[in-house]
mmCIF file of C-alpha atoms in Angstrom:
data_model
loop_
_atom_site.group_PDB
_atom_site.id
_atom_site.type_symbol
_atom_site.label_atom_id
_atom_site.label_comp_id
_atom_site.label_asym_id
_atom_site.label_seq_id
_atom_site.Cartn_x
_atom_site.Cartn_y
_atom_site.Cartn_z
ATOM 1 C CA VAL A 1 0.000 0.000 0.000
ATOM 2 C CA ILE A 2 1.379 3.375 -1.042
ATOM 3 C CA TYR A 3 0.445 6.366 1.109
ATOM 4 C CA GLY A 4 0.575 9.830 -0.368
ATOM 5 C CA ARG A 5 1.015 12.613 2.192
ATOM 6 C CA PHE A 6 -0.538 15.934 1.250
ATOM 7 C CA GLU A 7 -1.759 19.071 2.966
ATOM 8 C CA ILE A 8 -4.848 21.158 2.416
ATOM 9 C CA GLY A 9 -3.741 23.975 4.671
ATOM 10 C CA ARG A 10 -1.041 24.954 7.136
ATOM 11 C CA GLY A 11 -1.326 25.887 10.762
ATOM 12 C CA CYS A 12 -3.719 25.067 13.578
ATOM 13 C CA PRO A 13 -6.350 27.263 15.249
ATOM 14 C CA TYR A 14 -5.561 25.744 18.670
ATOM 15 C CA ALA A 15 -2.654 26.231 21.067
ATOM 16 C CA CYS A 16 -2.189 23.055 23.119
ATOM 17 C CA SER A 17 0.529 23.433 25.745
ATOM 18 C CA TYR A 18 2.531 20.423 24.483
ATOM 19 C CA CYS A 19 2.581 21.643 20.867
ATOM 20 C CA ILE A 20 4.683 24.278 19.091
ATOM 21 C CA ASN A 21 1.561 25.931 17.658
ATOM 22 C CA GLY A 22 1.093 27.880 20.886
ATOM 23 C CA ARG A 23 4.480 29.534 20.397
ATOM 24 C CA LEU A 24 3.725 30.171 16.722
ATOM 25 C CA HIS A 25 0.521 31.939 17.747
ATOM 26 C CA GLU A 26 2.561 34.182 20.058
ATOM 27 C CA LEU A 27 5.067 34.970 17.313
ATOM 28 C CA HIS A 28 2.237 35.888 14.927
ATOM 29 C CA GLU A 29 -0.173 37.382 17.455
ATOM 30 C CA ASN A 30 -1.318 40.070 15.010
ATOM 31 C CA GLU A 31 -2.535 37.497 12.498
ATOM 32 C CA LYS A 32 -6.322 37.215 12.369
ATOM 33 C CA ARG A 33 -6.216 33.561 11.371
ATOM 34 C CA HIS A 34 -3.644 30.892 12.144
ATOM 35 C CA VAL A 35 -4.653 28.508 9.341
ATOM 36 C CA ARG A 36 -4.040 29.119 5.641
ATOM 37 C CA TYR A 37 -5.846 27.008 3.040
ATOM 38 C CA LYS A 38 -5.025 26.286 -0.575
ATOM 39 C CA THR A 39 -7.866 26.469 -3.047
ATOM 40 C CA PRO A 40 -9.674 23.153 -3.600
ATOM 41 C CA GLY A 41 -8.639 23.244 -7.256
ATOM 42 C CA ARG A 42 -4.959 23.598 -6.317
ATOM 43 C CA ILE A 43 -5.215 20.644 -3.927
ATOM 44 C CA ILE A 44 -6.772 18.417 -6.592
ATOM 45 C CA GLU A 45 -3.976 19.279 -9.026
ATOM 46 C CA GLU A 46 -1.391 18.286 -6.390
ATOM 47 C CA LEU A 47 -3.212 15.011 -5.733
ATOM 48 C CA LYS A 48 -3.321 14.255 -9.465
ATOM 49 C CA TYR A 49 0.414 14.877 -9.639
ATOM 50 C CA GLY A 50 0.925 12.473 -6.745
ATOM 51 C CA LEU A 51 -1.148 9.824 -8.500
ATOM 52 C CA GLN A 52 0.837 10.291 -11.678
ATOM 53 C CA LYS A 53 4.235 10.049 -9.976
ATOM 54 C CA THR A 54 3.619 7.383 -7.316
ATOM 55 C CA GLY A 55 0.246 5.750 -7.939
ATOM 56 C CA CYS A 56 -0.884 6.438 -4.368
ATOM 57 C CA ASP A 57 -3.405 3.960 -2.968
ATOM 58 C CA ILE A 58 -4.385 6.098 0.041
ATOM 59 C CA PHE A 59 -4.117 9.827 0.644
ATOM 60 C CA ARG A 60 -3.075 10.821 4.159
ATOM 61 C CA PHE A 61 -3.803 14.488 4.803
ATOM 62 C CA VAL A 62 -1.328 15.869 7.306
ATOM 63 C CA ASP A 63 -3.478 18.847 8.316
ATOM 64 C CA GLU A 64 -3.627 19.024 12.111
ATOM 65 C CA THR A 65 -7.316 19.924 12.282
ATOM 66 C CA PHE A 66 -8.882 18.868 8.989
ATOM 67 C CA THR A 67 -12.498 19.688 9.883
ATOM 68 C CA ALA A 68 -11.709 23.197 11.109
ATOM 69 C CA MET A 69 -12.540 24.315 7.548
ATOM 70 C CA SER A 70 -15.968 25.692 6.713
ATOM 71 C CA GLU A 71 -18.773 23.519 5.357
ATOM 72 C CA ASN A 72 -18.701 25.436 2.069
ATOM 73 C CA TYR A 73 -14.967 24.858 1.589
ATOM 74 C CA LEU A 74 -15.310 21.173 2.509
ATOM 75 C CA SER A 75 -18.209 20.755 0.075
ATOM 76 C CA GLU A 76 -16.221 22.272 -2.782
ATOM 77 C CA PHE A 77 -13.212 20.066 -2.027
ATOM 78 C CA VAL A 78 -15.255 16.855 -1.692
ATOM 79 C CA GLU A 79 -17.146 17.524 -4.924
ATOM 80 C CA LEU A 80 -13.857 17.656 -6.823
ATOM 81 C CA TYR A 81 -12.267 14.808 -4.881
ATOM 82 C CA LYS A 82 -15.062 12.295 -5.449
ATOM 83 C CA THR A 83 -15.119 12.861 -9.203
ATOM 84 C CA GLU A 84 -11.435 13.370 -9.992
ATOM 85 C CA ILE A 85 -9.519 11.443 -7.300
ATOM 86 C CA ARG A 86 -11.784 8.931 -5.535
ATOM 87 C CA ARG A 87 -9.201 7.276 -3.275
ATOM 88 C CA PRO A 88 -9.368 6.220 0.403
ATOM 89 C CA MET A 89 -8.219 8.944 2.761
ATOM 90 C CA VAL A 90 -6.900 9.366 6.287
ATOM 91 C CA ILE A 91 -7.471 12.635 8.147
ATOM 92 C CA ALA A 92 -6.709 13.978 11.623
ATOM 93 C CA THR A 93 -8.894 16.441 13.469
ATOM 94 C CA ARG A 94 -10.254 17.594 16.843
ATOM 95 C CA PRO A 95 -13.495 16.372 18.412
ATOM 96 C CA GLU A 96 -14.999 19.832 18.862
ATOM 97 C CA THR A 97 -14.718 20.560 15.117
ATOM 98 C CA VAL A 98 -16.681 17.425 14.188
ATOM 99 C CA SER A 99 -20.330 17.971 13.280
ATOM 100 C CA ARG A 100 -22.808 15.607 11.709
ATOM 101 C CA ARG A 101 -23.184 17.896 8.696
ATOM 102 C CA LYS A 102 -19.434 18.047 8.002
ATOM 103 C CA MET A 103 -19.092 14.289 8.349
ATOM 104 C CA GLU A 104 -22.031 13.764 5.976
ATOM 105 C CA ILE A 105 -20.267 15.953 3.418
ATOM 106 C CA LEU A 106 -16.979 14.125 3.909
ATOM 107 C CA ARG A 107 -18.643 10.728 3.517
ATOM 108 C CA ASP A 108 -19.275 11.491 -0.169
ATOM 109 C CA ALA A 109 -15.518 11.634 -0.834
ATOM 110 C CA HIS A 110 -14.998 7.867 -0.577
ATOM 111 C CA GLU A 111 -16.424 4.826 1.176
ATOM 112 C CA ASP A 112 -13.093 4.169 2.962
ATOM 113 C CA ILE A 113 -12.108 6.993 5.311
ATOM 114 C CA GLN A 114 -10.199 6.958 8.599
ATOM 115 C CA VAL A 115 -10.706 9.802 11.059
ATOM 116 C CA THR A 116 -8.059 10.166 13.753
ATOM 117 C CA MET A 117 -8.783 12.428 16.722
ATOM 118 C CA GLY A 118 -6.708 13.399 19.720
ATOM 119 C CA ILE A 119 -8.046 12.293 23.069
ATOM 120 C CA GLU A 120 -4.591 12.658 24.666
ATOM 121 C CA SER A 121 -5.928 12.174 28.209
ATOM 122 C CA GLY A 122 -9.219 10.792 29.488
ATOM 123 C CA SER A 123 -8.937 13.031 32.552
ATOM 124 C CA GLU A 124 -10.772 16.300 31.996
ATOM 125 C CA LYS A 125 -8.575 17.824 34.711
ATOM 126 C CA ILE A 126 -5.353 16.861 32.902
ATOM 127 C CA ARG A 127 -6.711 17.891 29.492
ATOM 128 C CA LYS A 128 -7.817 21.310 30.711
ATOM 129 C CA ASN A 129 -5.153 22.264 33.262
ATOM 130 C CA VAL A 130 -2.116 20.560 31.732
ATOM 131 C CA CYS A 131 -2.801 20.238 27.986
ATOM 132 C CA ASP A 132 -4.932 23.359 27.409
ATOM 133 C CA ARG A 133 -7.504 21.209 25.614
ATOM 134 C CA HIS A 134 -10.879 22.571 26.663
ATOM 135 C CA MET A 135 -13.355 19.899 25.648
ATOM 136 C CA SER A 136 -15.559 17.581 27.659
ATOM 137 C CA ASN A 137 -15.567 13.799 27.622
ATOM 138 C CA ARG A 138 -19.097 14.047 26.250
ATOM 139 C CA THR A 139 -17.857 16.067 23.254
ATOM 140 C CA ILE A 140 -15.214 13.431 22.524
ATOM 141 C CA ILE A 141 -17.647 10.524 22.797
ATOM 142 C CA GLU A 142 -20.164 12.296 20.548
ATOM 143 C CA ALA A 143 -17.536 13.036 17.880
ATOM 144 C CA PHE A 144 -16.475 9.398 17.722
ATOM 145 C CA ARG A 145 -20.119 8.303 17.666
ATOM 146 C CA ILE A 146 -20.864 10.529 14.664
ATOM 147 C CA CYS A 147 -17.842 9.184 12.781
ATOM 148 C CA ARG A 148 -18.801 5.604 13.594
ATOM 149 C CA GLU A 149 -22.353 6.179 12.352
ATOM 150 C CA MET A 150 -20.927 7.586 9.104
ATOM 151 C CA GLY A 151 -19.082 4.299 8.597
ATOM 152 C CA PHE A 152 -15.618 5.796 9.139
ATOM 153 C CA HIS A 153 -12.790 3.856 10.737
ATOM 154 C CA THR A 154 -11.779 5.759 13.868
ATOM 155 C CA ALA A 155 -8.409 6.123 15.561
ATOM 156 C CA SER A 156 -7.263 8.111 18.581
ATOM 157 C CA PHE A 157 -4.053 9.798 19.681
ATOM 158 C CA ASN A 158 -3.299 9.391 23.397
ATOM 159 C CA MET A 159 -0.371 10.219 25.667
ATOM 160 C CA ILE A 160 0.991 8.696 28.845
ATOM 161 C CA GLY A 161 3.272 10.426 31.333
ATOM 162 C CA LEU A 162 1.861 13.939 31.163
ATOM 163 C CA PRO A 163 3.166 16.212 33.950
ATOM 164 C CA GLY A 164 1.461 15.402 37.237
ATOM 165 C CA GLU A 165 -0.444 12.452 35.746
ATOM 166 C CA THR A 166 -1.175 9.444 37.949
ATOM 167 C CA ARG A 167 -2.117 5.874 37.168
ATOM 168 C CA ASP A 168 -5.742 6.736 37.947
ATOM 169 C CA ASP A 169 -5.633 9.619 35.455
ATOM 170 C CA PHE A 170 -4.291 7.269 32.808
ATOM 171 C CA MET A 171 -6.930 4.632 33.483
ATOM 172 C CA GLN A 172 -9.456 7.367 32.710
ATOM 173 C CA THR A 173 -7.829 7.516 29.264
ATOM 174 C CA VAL A 174 -8.440 3.785 28.937
ATOM 175 C CA ARG A 175 -12.080 4.181 29.997
ATOM 176 C CA LEU A 176 -12.732 7.077 27.636
ATOM 177 C CA ASN A 177 -11.346 5.140 24.656
ATOM 178 C CA ARG A 178 -13.603 2.236 25.628
ATOM 179 C CA GLU A 179 -16.627 4.520 25.955
ATOM 180 C CA ALA A 180 -15.902 6.206 22.641
ATOM 181 C CA LYS A 181 -15.545 2.761 21.013
ATOM 182 C CA VAL A 182 -12.380 3.774 19.184
ATOM 183 C CA ASP A 183 -11.373 1.287 16.499
ATOM 184 C CA THR A 184 -7.621 1.894 16.692
ATOM 185 C CA PRO A 185 -6.353 3.570 19.868
ATOM 186 C CA MET A 186 -2.730 4.750 19.657
ATOM 187 C CA LEU A 187 -0.462 5.723 22.535
ATOM 188 C CA SER A 188 2.849 7.524 22.860
ATOM 189 C CA PHE A 189 4.864 8.870 25.755
ATOM 190 C CA PHE A 190 4.572 12.586 26.418
ATOM 191 C CA TYR A 191 7.748 14.405 25.432
ATOM 192 C CA PRO A 192 8.485 18.011 26.515
ATOM 193 C CA PHE A 193 9.510 19.546 23.211
ATOM 194 C CA PRO A 194 11.656 22.712 23.307
ATOM 195 C CA GLY A 195 9.609 25.856 22.771
ATOM 196 C CA THR A 196 6.429 24.485 24.342
ATOM 197 C CA LYS A 197 4.748 25.651 27.529
ATOM 198 C CA LEU A 198 4.808 22.165 28.992
ATOM 199 C CA ARG A 199 8.585 21.919 28.666
ATOM 200 C CA GLU A 200 8.914 25.072 30.765
ATOM 201 C CA HIS A 201 6.405 23.620 33.251
ATOM 202 C CA CYS A 202 8.398 20.368 33.476
ATOM 203 C CA ILE A 203 11.649 22.217 34.152
ATOM 204 C CA GLU A 204 10.055 24.463 36.783
ATOM 205 C CA ASN A 205 8.587 21.464 38.608
ATOM 206 C CA GLY A 206 11.721 19.328 38.462
ATOM 207 C CA TYR A 207 10.328 16.659 36.125
ATOM 208 C CA ILE A 208 13.257 17.153 33.730
ATOM 209 C CA SER A 209 16.477 19.129 33.505
ATOM 210 C CA ASP A 210 16.971 21.752 30.823
ATOM 211 C CA GLU A 211 19.652 19.555 29.233
ATOM 212 C CA ILE A 212 17.280 16.937 27.791
ATOM 213 C CA HIS A 213 17.106 17.140 24.011
ATOM 214 C CA GLU A 214 16.735 13.508 22.904
ATOM 215 C CA VAL A 215 13.396 12.699 21.237
ATOM 216 C CA ASP A 216 12.340 9.083 21.782
ATOM 217 C CA TYR A 217 8.696 9.292 22.773
ATOM 218 C CA ALA A 218 7.874 5.907 21.231
ATOM 219 C CA VAL A 219 10.093 4.043 23.698
ATOM 220 C CA SER A 220 9.931 5.609 27.153
ATOM 221 C CA SER A 221 9.337 8.709 29.260
ATOM 222 C CA VAL A 222 12.021 11.260 30.141
ATOM 223 C CA LEU A 223 10.052 12.660 33.077
ATOM 224 C CA LYS A 224 10.832 11.845 36.702
ATOM 225 C CA MET A 225 7.526 11.686 38.580
ATOM 226 C CA PRO A 226 7.567 9.893 41.954
ATOM 227 C CA ASP A 227 3.850 9.035 41.822
ATOM 228 C CA PHE A 228 3.994 7.534 38.329
ATOM 229 C CA THR A 229 7.216 5.691 37.587
ATOM 230 C CA VAL A 230 8.683 5.106 34.139
ATOM 231 C CA ARG A 231 8.475 1.337 34.653
ATOM 232 C CA GLU A 232 4.756 1.579 35.417
ATOM 233 C CA MET A 233 4.203 3.741 32.346
ATOM 234 C CA GLU A 234 6.033 1.252 30.132
ATOM 235 C CA GLY A 235 3.871 -1.591 31.428
ATOM 236 C CA LEU A 236 0.701 0.379 30.815
ATOM 237 C CA LYS A 237 1.815 1.377 27.344
ATOM 238 C CA ARG A 238 2.276 -2.176 26.162
ATOM 239 C CA THR A 239 -1.058 -3.301 27.636
ATOM 240 C CA PHE A 240 -3.007 -0.194 26.582
ATOM 241 C CA VAL A 241 -4.931 -1.814 23.726
ATOM 242 C CA LEU A 242 -5.638 -4.914 25.821
ATOM 243 C CA TYR A 243 -7.237 -2.787 28.546
ATOM 244 C CA ILE A 244 -9.407 -1.033 25.951
ATOM 245 C CA LYS A 245 -10.431 -3.954 23.749
ATOM 246 C CA MET A 246 -10.691 -6.947 26.063
ATOM 247 C CA ASP A 247 -13.485 -7.706 28.508
ATOM 248 C CA GLU A 248 -12.927 -6.296 31.995
ATOM 249 C CA SER A 249 -12.870 -9.844 33.369
ATOM 250 C CA TYR A 250 -9.332 -10.001 31.920
ATOM 251 C CA TYR A 251 -8.172 -6.932 33.885
ATOM 252 C CA PRO A 252 -6.404 -8.894 36.674
ATOM 253 C CA ASP A 253 -4.415 -10.773 34.021
ATOM 254 C CA ILE A 254 -3.692 -7.598 32.069
ATOM 255 C CA PHE A 255 -2.405 -6.008 35.288
ATOM 256 C CA ARG A 256 0.010 -8.928 35.673
ATOM 257 C CA ALA A 257 0.959 -8.616 31.997
ATOM 258 C CA GLU A 258 2.260 -5.114 32.617
ATOM 259 C CA LYS A 259 5.365 -6.761 34.132
ATOM 260 C CA ASP A 260 5.127 -10.427 33.151
ATOM 261 C CA ASP A 261 6.225 -11.178 29.565
ATOM 262 C CA GLU A 262 4.717 -14.663 29.534
ATOM 263 C CA VAL A 263 1.291 -13.472 30.646
ATOM 264 C CA PHE A 264 1.514 -10.636 28.127
ATOM 265 C CA SER A 265 2.261 -13.059 25.280
ATOM 266 C CA ASP A 266 -0.678 -15.266 26.280
ATOM 267 C CA LEU A 267 -3.046 -12.280 26.315
ATOM 268 C CA VAL A 268 -1.815 -11.044 22.930
ATOM 269 C CA ARG A 269 -2.566 -14.480 21.517
ATOM 270 C CA ILE A 270 -6.080 -14.437 23.005
ATOM 271 C CA TYR A 271 -6.641 -10.909 21.750
ATOM 272 C CA ASN A 272 -5.534 -11.753 18.219
ATOM 273 C CA GLU A 273 -7.736 -14.845 18.174
ATOM 274 C CA GLU A 274 -10.876 -13.490 19.865
ATOM 275 C CA TYR A 275 -10.837 -9.699 20.069
ATOM 276 C CA TYR A 276 -8.954 -8.630 16.976
ATOM 277 C CA CYS A 277 -10.919 -5.826 15.273
ATOM 278 C CA SER A 278 -8.381 -3.188 14.232
ATOM 279 C CA ARG A 279 -6.181 -3.016 11.170
ATOM 280 C CA ALA A 280 -3.016 -4.380 12.755
ATOM 281 C CA GLN A 281 -2.596 -7.262 15.149
ATOM 282 C CA LEU A 282 -0.751 -6.782 18.403
ATOM 283 C CA GLY A 283 2.736 -8.181 18.579
ATOM 284 C CA ASN A 284 3.341 -7.965 14.797
#
């Protein structure tokens, strides 16, 4: 499968504390809008070029908040896309920009669409006070419900090891993904990128030193938090999908699997045989 990566616009209207967009907003504070869009016709020409050069099977739009665009703009783009491109697509967006009307418009583009949305944390306290993401759990659940009813495959971005997070906070992330019935939940370790508000917060609170520059958020956490150890985070990361997808009767075994490789392997086998419902099996 060949993925073609394209953009419709640049920028993001939001300023999450863990993302560089907040700093970009400060640098361009006099700008009325922080997102710039190409014309739908220009985008279609770029997609045609991509098809000609690479024969893309799926178009992955790298826009950070795809559905922040207006309904009129989306309608114009979809009308051209469904007649001139007609390929599966993958988009990323935010729950509060999802509406039934926009998703109905998008559905005309192709029968195979994946919508990825950031949950980041299932704790409203962590989302609001740490991440600067001001949305309710209800808004998130509703956005995923709309996408599911449209027939879209859904995926979620989540983080573990946010400043001040506890195991209980993280288990709220598990519960919210379960409630939202996310098809493909994804998890990475929080990393305090230079230039972000959360990096400054981490330094001020002694979670990191100012000398950390390595980026390896797929492997482990660089934060030192006494109430949520790196080892515990690593165990939760590898069992994250099991906690979300498997029946709660397995929870005692999944808890053991956080540290026990043999138990983990057994559960992965059971999951792949009985609970497998996403696009990639665990352990492969």
